[in-house]
Amino acid sequence: MSRRRIGFWYRLAAVIAKPPLLVLIKRDWRGMENIPADGGFITAVNHNSHLDPFAYAHFQYNTGRVPRFLAKHGLFKKGFVGAFMRGTGQIPVYRETTNALSAFRAAIEAVDRGECVAFYPEGTLTRDPDLWPMTAKTGVARVALQTKCPVIPVAQWGANHVLPPYAKKPDVLPRKTHHVLAGEPVDLARFYDKEMTPDLLKEATEAIMAAITELLEELRGEQAPQKRYDPREVRLAQRRKAKETSADGNSAASSRTEQGSSEESK
């Protein structure tokens, strides 16, 4: 999609959003040359702040290839936000419903039309304590393998300094820098024309996440943990611990009851 086809709603959003972003955030943007000039493609981006969709959209808008984000369907319902989401062609995601797969179909159709679809593969803000990319969902791989389009890994860092995850108030002073690094397309050819089993999709997804993580390591000047943070594993561990604690508590209570009964019988 060329710059001249960006459309009214995206241009209106740029008029509204760009001035405060320019004032509040400095920019260190690299890798724009890796954003395809034409044809459909995917960008796969890490997510560590509620502000970073706006900051990242600013980056990609400036390349002339506007992104179509996958977003919660509730944002499309009413008011200016809903009109904007519909007008800019964002893609609603219906989680845990019969319409859940419609987002992937819409993403495939958008790529086939020559558009860019921006994925946050993690599906939500990273839960990693140090804000490294965590385990991801396989939707991005599913669309990539079905369309065989370029997948551009993108790392971003700095919006989280303005608005940390789950913070209620931004920290605007001193002025922070939003770093973006777009890499070369991820090589997924080894996964093409194979049955899209869960294992294959997980492997392809991990190849994408590894590329994002490598770029983020470059931005941060640090090395990511060898094992990716997995929210499911953490929840299971917490549940096991809670059950063990409950069992220990019940055992202790039972022991005290038995001891008390024994003393009463004396």
XYZ file of C-alpha atoms in Angstrom:
266
model
C 0.000 0.000 0.000
C 1.570 3.278 -1.085
C 1.605 6.494 0.881
C -1.012 8.055 -1.413
C -3.481 5.327 -0.378
C -3.099 5.809 3.349
C -6.599 7.215 3.553
C -8.556 9.847 5.453
C -8.791 8.147 8.835
C -5.096 7.319 9.107
C -4.190 10.855 8.061
C -6.598 12.242 10.658
C -5.076 10.005 13.325
C -1.625 11.243 12.328
C -2.747 14.861 12.635
C -4.040 14.164 16.153
C -1.384 11.793 17.491
C 1.892 12.887 15.918
C 2.258 16.322 17.592
C 2.139 15.005 21.199
C 4.356 12.046 20.277
C 6.909 14.399 18.728
C 6.862 16.570 21.833
C 6.962 13.801 24.436
C 9.279 11.223 22.862
C 12.612 11.396 21.097
C 13.157 8.896 18.290
C 15.891 6.425 17.448
C 14.430 4.601 14.469
C 16.440 2.155 12.409
C 15.726 -0.457 9.752
C 13.098 1.381 7.722
C 14.818 0.069 4.607
C 13.630 -3.426 5.613
C 9.961 -2.435 5.347
C 8.805 -3.652 1.896
C 7.947 -0.883 -0.559
C 5.047 -2.855 -2.003
C 3.170 -6.125 -1.617
C 1.614 -7.704 1.439
C 3.715 -8.446 4.498
C 3.638 -8.904 8.259
C 5.451 -7.011 10.967
C 5.932 -8.924 14.226
C 6.550 -6.561 17.144
C 7.282 -6.950 20.852
C 4.869 -5.335 23.315
C 5.901 -3.792 26.643
C 3.718 -0.697 27.115
C 0.179 0.449 26.414
C 1.821 3.415 24.683
C 3.922 1.438 22.229
C 1.142 0.740 19.656
C 0.930 4.494 19.072
C 4.694 4.988 19.092
C 5.241 2.044 16.756
C 2.400 3.097 14.435
C 4.171 6.483 14.169
C 7.339 4.698 13.029
C 5.589 2.623 10.407
C 3.366 5.471 9.209
C 6.561 7.322 8.359
C 7.629 4.449 6.094
C 4.515 4.955 3.967
C 3.216 1.446 4.753
C 0.518 1.835 7.384
C -0.136 -1.163 9.644
C -3.403 -3.012 10.200
C -3.316 -4.066 13.845
C -5.244 -6.940 15.363
C -7.177 -5.445 18.285
C -9.885 -6.395 20.793
C -13.303 -6.255 19.167
C -14.685 -4.055 21.960
C -12.664 -1.133 20.621
C -14.684 -1.174 17.390
C -18.108 -0.727 18.931
C -18.790 2.968 19.412
C -17.565 6.517 19.591
C -14.588 8.104 17.888
C -12.286 5.207 18.763
C -14.649 2.740 17.111
C -14.968 4.943 14.035
C -11.188 5.236 13.847
C -10.650 1.483 14.206
C -13.162 0.745 11.472
C -12.040 3.600 9.232
C -8.369 2.623 9.327
C -9.111 -1.030 8.619
C -7.909 -2.457 11.905
C -8.814 -6.116 12.455
C -11.123 -7.090 15.348
C -10.188 -10.097 17.441
C -13.030 -12.054 19.053
C -11.391 -14.083 21.778
C -12.905 -17.365 22.948
C -15.938 -17.088 20.656
C -17.161 -18.769 17.484
C -15.742 -15.754 15.598
C -12.229 -16.243 16.960
C -10.820 -17.413 13.609
C -12.279 -14.491 11.680
C -9.308 -12.302 12.642
C -6.888 -14.703 10.968
C -9.018 -14.874 7.848
C -9.154 -11.080 7.743
C -5.386 -10.879 8.232
C -4.787 -13.305 5.366
C -7.136 -11.332 3.122
C -5.360 -8.070 4.010
C -1.951 -9.544 3.174
C -3.319 -10.946 -0.088
C -4.552 -7.434 -0.950
C -1.001 -6.138 -0.553
C -1.392 -4.596 2.902
C 0.688 -4.799 6.056
C -0.676 -6.611 9.104
C 1.067 -5.833 12.383
C 1.111 -8.647 14.927
C 1.931 -8.530 18.600
C 2.711 -12.261 18.722
C 2.603 -12.367 22.527
C -1.044 -11.310 22.379
C -0.707 -8.959 25.326
C 1.888 -7.013 27.291
C 4.857 -9.194 28.130
C 4.735 -10.700 31.607
C 8.490 -11.150 31.726
C 9.760 -9.283 34.821
C 12.508 -7.621 32.764
C 10.215 -6.988 29.774
C 11.860 -9.433 27.391
C 9.565 -11.073 24.822
C 7.706 -13.992 26.362
C 6.237 -17.087 24.704
C 3.937 -16.174 21.833
C 0.720 -17.358 20.286
C 0.904 -19.072 16.897
C -1.452 -16.811 14.928
C 1.380 -14.877 13.305
C 2.974 -18.107 12.073
C -0.338 -19.411 10.771
C -0.899 -16.309 8.621
C 2.757 -16.178 7.527
C 2.866 -19.807 6.406
C -0.447 -19.640 4.608
C 0.425 -16.465 2.675
C 4.206 -17.032 2.418
C 4.595 -13.272 2.787
C 7.661 -11.523 4.231
C 7.677 -11.399 8.038
C 9.600 -8.382 9.314
C 10.719 -8.722 12.947
C 10.618 -5.437 14.851
C 11.972 -4.655 18.318
C 11.023 -1.546 20.227
C 12.152 -0.148 23.551
C 11.530 3.093 25.397
C 7.770 3.612 25.380
C 7.836 1.489 28.541
C 9.937 4.194 30.195
C 7.199 6.731 29.499
C 4.363 4.414 30.495
C 5.497 1.221 32.253
C 3.216 -1.812 32.012
C 0.044 -1.320 34.044
C 1.142 2.118 35.259
C -1.673 4.641 35.652
C 0.345 7.793 35.014
C 3.032 8.493 32.394
C 6.522 9.649 33.301
C 7.291 12.282 30.666
C 10.254 14.072 32.221
C 13.019 13.884 31.409
C 12.081 13.229 27.776
C 12.468 9.567 26.851
C 13.641 7.964 23.599
C 11.618 5.447 21.636
C 13.988 2.987 19.959
C 12.808 0.902 17.009
C 14.853 -1.584 15.009
C 13.257 -3.389 12.058
C 15.183 -6.411 10.839
C 15.402 -8.373 7.625
C 12.610 -10.861 6.857
C 12.621 -14.038 8.939
C 13.494 -17.073 6.835
C 10.499 -19.403 7.187
C 10.986 -21.316 3.917
C 11.740 -24.562 5.764
C 8.183 -24.523 7.127
C 6.397 -23.972 3.809
C 4.150 -26.575 2.178
C 4.009 -28.746 5.284
C 1.063 -29.731 7.414
C 0.471 -26.935 9.909
C 0.585 -29.063 13.021
C 0.752 -27.443 16.461
C 4.438 -28.361 16.717
C 5.250 -26.849 13.325
C 3.407 -23.634 14.191
C 5.197 -23.401 17.542
C 8.567 -23.878 15.860
C 7.830 -21.216 13.240
C 6.561 -18.848 15.921
C 9.714 -19.341 17.960
C 11.841 -18.526 14.889
C 9.986 -15.209 14.647
C 10.301 -14.499 18.371
C 14.017 -15.340 18.315
C 14.533 -12.728 15.579
C 12.625 -10.108 17.592
C 14.571 -10.936 20.741
C 17.910 -10.670 18.945
C 16.982 -7.199 17.720
C 15.880 -6.189 21.213
C 19.181 -7.386 22.621
C 20.893 -5.012 20.188
C 18.673 -2.119 21.231
C 19.126 -2.731 24.946
C 22.771 -3.748 24.837
C 21.907 -6.742 27.015
C 21.453 -10.464 26.631
C 17.995 -11.970 26.998
C 17.428 -14.965 29.296
C 18.122 -18.305 27.650
C 14.648 -19.576 28.551
C 11.691 -17.535 27.399
C 9.169 -16.555 30.075
C 6.078 -18.739 29.801
C 2.968 -17.445 31.621
C 1.329 -20.885 31.497
C 4.263 -22.528 33.220
C 4.276 -19.808 35.859
C 0.546 -20.205 36.509
C 0.873 -23.985 36.774
C 3.755 -23.609 39.205
C 1.727 -21.161 41.286
C -1.234 -23.539 41.353
C 0.979 -26.454 42.403
C 2.488 -24.345 45.150
C -0.960 -23.233 46.323
C -2.163 -26.860 46.411
C 0.944 -27.942 48.322
C 0.489 -25.091 50.780
C -3.176 -25.979 51.197
C -2.334 -29.662 51.652
C 0.344 -28.823 54.224
C -2.132 -26.571 56.036
C -4.817 -29.251 56.047
C -2.294 -31.817 57.236
C -1.170 -29.562 60.049
C -4.760 -28.808 61.040
C -5.620 -32.501 61.001
C -2.589 -33.247 63.137
C -3.609 -30.610 65.678
C -7.172 -31.988 65.748
C -5.939 -35.530 66.313
C -3.576 -34.329 69.035
C -6.388 -32.434 70.725
C -8.674 -35.490 70.616
C -5.940 -37.631 72.096
C -5.398 -35.226 74.976
C -9.135 -35.058 75.712
C -9.355 -38.819 75.917
C -6.687 -38.993 78.616
